[in-house]
Tab-separated table of C-alpha atoms in Angstrom:
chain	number	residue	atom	x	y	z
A	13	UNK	CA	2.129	-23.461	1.138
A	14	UNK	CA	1.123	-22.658	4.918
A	15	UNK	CA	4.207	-19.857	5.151
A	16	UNK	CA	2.561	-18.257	1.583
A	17	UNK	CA	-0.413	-18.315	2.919
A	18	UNK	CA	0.566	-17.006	6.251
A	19	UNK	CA	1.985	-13.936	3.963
A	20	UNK	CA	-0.938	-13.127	1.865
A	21	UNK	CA	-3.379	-13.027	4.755
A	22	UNK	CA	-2.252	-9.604	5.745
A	23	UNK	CA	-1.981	-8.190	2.191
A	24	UNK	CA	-5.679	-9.393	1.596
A	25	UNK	CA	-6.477	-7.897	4.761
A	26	UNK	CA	-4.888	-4.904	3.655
A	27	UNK	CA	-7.228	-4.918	-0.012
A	28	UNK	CA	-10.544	-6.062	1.719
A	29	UNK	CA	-10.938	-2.608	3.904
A	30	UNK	CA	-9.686	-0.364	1.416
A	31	UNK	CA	-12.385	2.605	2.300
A	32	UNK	CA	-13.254	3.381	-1.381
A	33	UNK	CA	-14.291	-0.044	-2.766
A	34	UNK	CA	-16.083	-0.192	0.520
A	35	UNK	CA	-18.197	3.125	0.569
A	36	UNK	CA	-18.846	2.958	-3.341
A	37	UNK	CA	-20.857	-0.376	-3.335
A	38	UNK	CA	-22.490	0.780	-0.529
A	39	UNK	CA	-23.894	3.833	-1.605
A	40	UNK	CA	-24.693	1.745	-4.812
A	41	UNK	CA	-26.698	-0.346	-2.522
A	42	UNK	CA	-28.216	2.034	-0.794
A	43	UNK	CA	-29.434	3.464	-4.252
A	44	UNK	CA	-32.671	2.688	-6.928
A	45	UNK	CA	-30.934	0.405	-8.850
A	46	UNK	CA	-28.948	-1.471	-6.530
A	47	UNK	CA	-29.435	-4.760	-7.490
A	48	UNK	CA	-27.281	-4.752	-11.132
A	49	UNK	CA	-24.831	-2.090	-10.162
A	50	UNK	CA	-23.788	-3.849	-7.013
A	51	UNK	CA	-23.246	-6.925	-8.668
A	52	UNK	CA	-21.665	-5.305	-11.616
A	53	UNK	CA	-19.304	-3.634	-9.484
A	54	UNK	CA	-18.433	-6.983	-7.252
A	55	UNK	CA	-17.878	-8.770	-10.605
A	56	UNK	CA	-14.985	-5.830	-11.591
A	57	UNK	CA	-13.473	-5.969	-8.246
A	58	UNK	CA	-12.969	-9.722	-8.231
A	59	UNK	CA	-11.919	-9.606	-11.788
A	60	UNK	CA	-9.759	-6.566	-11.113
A	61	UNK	CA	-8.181	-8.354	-8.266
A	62	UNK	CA	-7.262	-12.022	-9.866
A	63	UNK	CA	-6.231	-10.155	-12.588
A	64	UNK	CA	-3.612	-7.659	-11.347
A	65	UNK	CA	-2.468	-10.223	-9.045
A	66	UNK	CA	-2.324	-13.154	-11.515
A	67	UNK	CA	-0.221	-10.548	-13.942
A	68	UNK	CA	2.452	-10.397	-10.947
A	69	UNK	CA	2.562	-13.966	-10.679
A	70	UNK	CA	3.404	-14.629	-14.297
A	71	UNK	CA	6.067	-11.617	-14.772
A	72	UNK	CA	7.582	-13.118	-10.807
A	73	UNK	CA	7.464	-16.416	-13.072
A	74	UNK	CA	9.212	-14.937	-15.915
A	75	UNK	CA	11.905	-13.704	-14.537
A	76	UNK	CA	13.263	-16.325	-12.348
A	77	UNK	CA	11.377	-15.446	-9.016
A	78	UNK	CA	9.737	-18.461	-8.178
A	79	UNK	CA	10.137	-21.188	-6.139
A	80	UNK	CA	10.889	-23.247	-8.498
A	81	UNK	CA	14.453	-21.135	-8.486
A	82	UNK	CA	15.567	-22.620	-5.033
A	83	UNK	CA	15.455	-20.712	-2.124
A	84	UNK	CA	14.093	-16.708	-1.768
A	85	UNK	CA	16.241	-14.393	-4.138
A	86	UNK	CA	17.910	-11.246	-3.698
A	87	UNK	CA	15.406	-9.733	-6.238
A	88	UNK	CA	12.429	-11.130	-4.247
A	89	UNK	CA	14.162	-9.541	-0.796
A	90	UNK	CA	14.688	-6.306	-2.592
A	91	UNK	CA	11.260	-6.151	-4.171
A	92	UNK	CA	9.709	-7.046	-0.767
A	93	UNK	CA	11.972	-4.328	1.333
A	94	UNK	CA	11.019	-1.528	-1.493
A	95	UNK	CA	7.097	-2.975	-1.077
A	96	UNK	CA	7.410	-2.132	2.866
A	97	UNK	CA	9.247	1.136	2.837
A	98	UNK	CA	6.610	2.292	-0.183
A	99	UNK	CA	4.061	0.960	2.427
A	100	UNK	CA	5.096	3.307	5.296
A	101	UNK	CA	4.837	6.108	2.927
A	102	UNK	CA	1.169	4.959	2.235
A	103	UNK	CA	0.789	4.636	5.953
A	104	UNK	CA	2.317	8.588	6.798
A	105	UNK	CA	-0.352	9.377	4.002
A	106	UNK	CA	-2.953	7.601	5.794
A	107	UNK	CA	-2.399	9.300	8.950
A	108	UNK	CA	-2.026	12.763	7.593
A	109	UNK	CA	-6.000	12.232	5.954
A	110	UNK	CA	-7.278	11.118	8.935
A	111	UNK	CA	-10.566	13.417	10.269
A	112	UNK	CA	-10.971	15.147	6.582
A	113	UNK	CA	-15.017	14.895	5.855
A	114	UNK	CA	-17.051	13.972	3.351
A	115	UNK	CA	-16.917	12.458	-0.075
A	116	UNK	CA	-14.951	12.306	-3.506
A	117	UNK	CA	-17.206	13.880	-6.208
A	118	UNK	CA	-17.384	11.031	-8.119
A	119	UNK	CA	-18.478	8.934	-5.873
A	120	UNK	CA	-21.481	10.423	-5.406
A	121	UNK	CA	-22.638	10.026	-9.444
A	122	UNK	CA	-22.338	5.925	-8.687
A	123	UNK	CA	-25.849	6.036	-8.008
A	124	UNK	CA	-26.036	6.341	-11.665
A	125	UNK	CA	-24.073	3.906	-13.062
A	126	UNK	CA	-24.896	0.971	-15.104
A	127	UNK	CA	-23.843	-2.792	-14.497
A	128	UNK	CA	-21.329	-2.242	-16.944
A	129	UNK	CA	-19.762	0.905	-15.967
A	130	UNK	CA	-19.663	-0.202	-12.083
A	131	UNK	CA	-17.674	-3.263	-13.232
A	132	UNK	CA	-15.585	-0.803	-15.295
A	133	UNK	CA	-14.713	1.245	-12.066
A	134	UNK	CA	-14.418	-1.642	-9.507
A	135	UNK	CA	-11.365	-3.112	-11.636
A	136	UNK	CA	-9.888	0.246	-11.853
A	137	UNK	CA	-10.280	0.612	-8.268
A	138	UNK	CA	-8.802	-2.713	-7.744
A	139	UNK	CA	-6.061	-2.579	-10.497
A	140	UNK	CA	-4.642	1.056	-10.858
A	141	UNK	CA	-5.030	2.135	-7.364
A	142	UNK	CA	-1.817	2.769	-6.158
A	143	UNK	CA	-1.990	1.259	-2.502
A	144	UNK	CA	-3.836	-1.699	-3.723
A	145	UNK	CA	-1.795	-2.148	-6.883
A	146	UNK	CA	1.365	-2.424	-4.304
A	147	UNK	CA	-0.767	-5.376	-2.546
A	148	UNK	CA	-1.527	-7.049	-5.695
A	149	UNK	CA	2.569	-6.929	-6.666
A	150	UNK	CA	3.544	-7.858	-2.888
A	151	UNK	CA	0.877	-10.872	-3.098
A	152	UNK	CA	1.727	-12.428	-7.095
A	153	UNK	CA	5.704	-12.109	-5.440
A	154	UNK	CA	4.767	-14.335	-2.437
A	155	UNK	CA	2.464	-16.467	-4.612
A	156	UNK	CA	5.208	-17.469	-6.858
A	157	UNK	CA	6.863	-18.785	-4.352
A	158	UNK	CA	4.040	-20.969	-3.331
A	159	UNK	CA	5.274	-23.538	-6.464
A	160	UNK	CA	2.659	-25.839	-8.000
A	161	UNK	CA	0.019	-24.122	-5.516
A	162	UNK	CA	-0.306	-20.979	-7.482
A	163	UNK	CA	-3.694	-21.046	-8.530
A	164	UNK	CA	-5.099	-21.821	-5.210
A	165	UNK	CA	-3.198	-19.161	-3.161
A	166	UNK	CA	-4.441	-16.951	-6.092
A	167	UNK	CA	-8.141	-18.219	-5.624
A	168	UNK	CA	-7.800	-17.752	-2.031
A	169	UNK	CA	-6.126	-14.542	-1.917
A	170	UNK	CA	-9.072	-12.881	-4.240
A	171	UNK	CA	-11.716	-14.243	-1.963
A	172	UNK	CA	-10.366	-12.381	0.661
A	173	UNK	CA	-9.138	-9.364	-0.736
A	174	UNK	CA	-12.545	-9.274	-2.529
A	175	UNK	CA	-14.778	-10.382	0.664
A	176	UNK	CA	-15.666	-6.462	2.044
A	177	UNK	CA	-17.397	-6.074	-1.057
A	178	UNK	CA	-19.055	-9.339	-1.711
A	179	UNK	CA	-20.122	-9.781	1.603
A	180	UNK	CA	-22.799	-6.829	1.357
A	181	UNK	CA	-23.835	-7.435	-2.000
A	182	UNK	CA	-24.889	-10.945	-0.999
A	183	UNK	CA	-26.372	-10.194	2.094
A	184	UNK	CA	-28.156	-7.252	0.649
A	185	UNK	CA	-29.607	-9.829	-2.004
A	186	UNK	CA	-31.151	-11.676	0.390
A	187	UNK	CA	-32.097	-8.989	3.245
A	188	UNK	CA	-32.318	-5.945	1.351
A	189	UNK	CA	-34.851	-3.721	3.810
A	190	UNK	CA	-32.717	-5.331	7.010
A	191	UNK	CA	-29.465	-4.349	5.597
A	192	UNK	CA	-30.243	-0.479	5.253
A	193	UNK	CA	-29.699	0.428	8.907
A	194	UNK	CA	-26.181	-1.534	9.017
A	195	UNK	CA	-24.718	-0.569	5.742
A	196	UNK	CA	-25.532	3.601	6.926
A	197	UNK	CA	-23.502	2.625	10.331
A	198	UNK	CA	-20.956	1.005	8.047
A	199	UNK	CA	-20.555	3.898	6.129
A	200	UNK	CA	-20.166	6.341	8.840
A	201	UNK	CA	-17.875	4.261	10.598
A	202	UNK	CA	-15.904	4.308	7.901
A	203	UNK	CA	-15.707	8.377	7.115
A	204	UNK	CA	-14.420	8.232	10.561
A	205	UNK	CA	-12.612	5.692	11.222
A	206	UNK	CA	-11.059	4.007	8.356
A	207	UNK	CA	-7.819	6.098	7.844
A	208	UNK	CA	-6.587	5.020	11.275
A	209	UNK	CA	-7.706	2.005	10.764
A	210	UNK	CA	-5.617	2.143	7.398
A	211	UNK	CA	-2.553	3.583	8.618
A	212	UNK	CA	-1.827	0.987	11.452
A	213	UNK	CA	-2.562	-2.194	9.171
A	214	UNK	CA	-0.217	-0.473	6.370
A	215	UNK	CA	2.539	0.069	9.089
A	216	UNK	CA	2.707	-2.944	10.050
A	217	UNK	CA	2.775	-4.689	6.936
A	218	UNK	CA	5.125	-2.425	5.790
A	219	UNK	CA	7.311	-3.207	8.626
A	220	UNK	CA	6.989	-6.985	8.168
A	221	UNK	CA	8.074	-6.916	4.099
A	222	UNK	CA	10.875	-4.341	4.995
A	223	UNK	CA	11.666	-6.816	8.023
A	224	UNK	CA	11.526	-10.188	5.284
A	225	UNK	CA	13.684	-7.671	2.945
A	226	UNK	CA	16.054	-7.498	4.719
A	227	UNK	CA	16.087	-10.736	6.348
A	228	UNK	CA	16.583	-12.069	2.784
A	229	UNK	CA	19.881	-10.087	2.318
A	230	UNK	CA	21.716	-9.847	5.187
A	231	UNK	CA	23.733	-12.987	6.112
């Protein structure tokens, strides 16, 4: 379980400071109705999360790439090398975006969402997102191979994928006028910051699965 483990920290890493998820439930927080969209919106993402990634785990189940199989197969190494060279594309993507300004249009209508509809968006977000969709497949692969630990390295790997989000929310819930000041720094650190941020953690994981991949293959 440790080595699983060891391999879903990064791809949770990799979910938790995905920019979007990020700036939207801020500037829901930072709006009227805060309190209900914010948690709305942390309930989607969660859900959204356990969800994709508990799909992945069944269909890794289903056809034969579990643990239970014996050791690593070459569909797992394959899966896992395709998963890092798709994440160097994300991470050339990354780097190309970094220093554009400003905001989707969308996302600056959240302020107007209801409870519902924010939960509606967060598990889009977390579900049909391309670059976190690729996490959720990369994680339910390695958490098939964690055997009769499955539903804890799910549990776990939600938490953290999911913790960027709930971690405002909460704290905002019980500091709102204290949090104001940090959550504006957050979000301009993040217009900034975050594609660079993006494109080195996506590299590297990249590298490791394509690393694993091949590791998995080659005699």
């Amino acid at each position: 379980m440790g080595g699983v483990l060891g391999e879903l920290l990064p791809l949770a890493l990799a979910v938790a400071i995905s920019p979007v998820p990020i700036m939207t439930v801020i500037l829901m927080l930072l709006a009227p109705r805060a309190g209900g969209t914010s948690a709305g919106f942390l309930a989607g993402w969660v859900g959204g999360i356990a969800v994709a990634t508990g799909v992945f785990v069944v269909l890794a189940r289903t056809v034969g790439l579990s643990a239970g199989s014996g050791e690593p197969s070459a569909a797992v190494s394959w899966i896992k090398l395709v998963l890092g060279v798709l994440m160097l594309g994300l991470a050339g993507k990354q780097w190309r975006s970094r220093g554009r300004p400003g905001l989707p249009g969308w996302m600056k209508a959240v302020d107007r969402l209801t409870p519902v509809k924010a939960a509606g968006l967060a598990a889009a977000l977390a579900a049909v997102n391309p670059k976190n969709l690729m996490m959720c497949v990369a994680a339910g692969v390695t958490i098939a191979q964690g055997a009769v630990h499955e539903i804890a390295l799910l549990v776990v790997f939600t938490l953290l994928a999911a913790c960027s989000v709930a971690v405002p929310v909460v704290v905002y819930a019980v500091a709102a006028e204290r949090m104001r000041a940090p959550l504006d720094r957050l979000k301009s650190w993040l217009e900034r910051d975050n594609a660079t941020v993006m494109f080195v953690l996506l590299l590297v994981i990249g590298v490791v699965l394509i690393g694993k991949g091949l590791g998995g293959l080659l005699p």
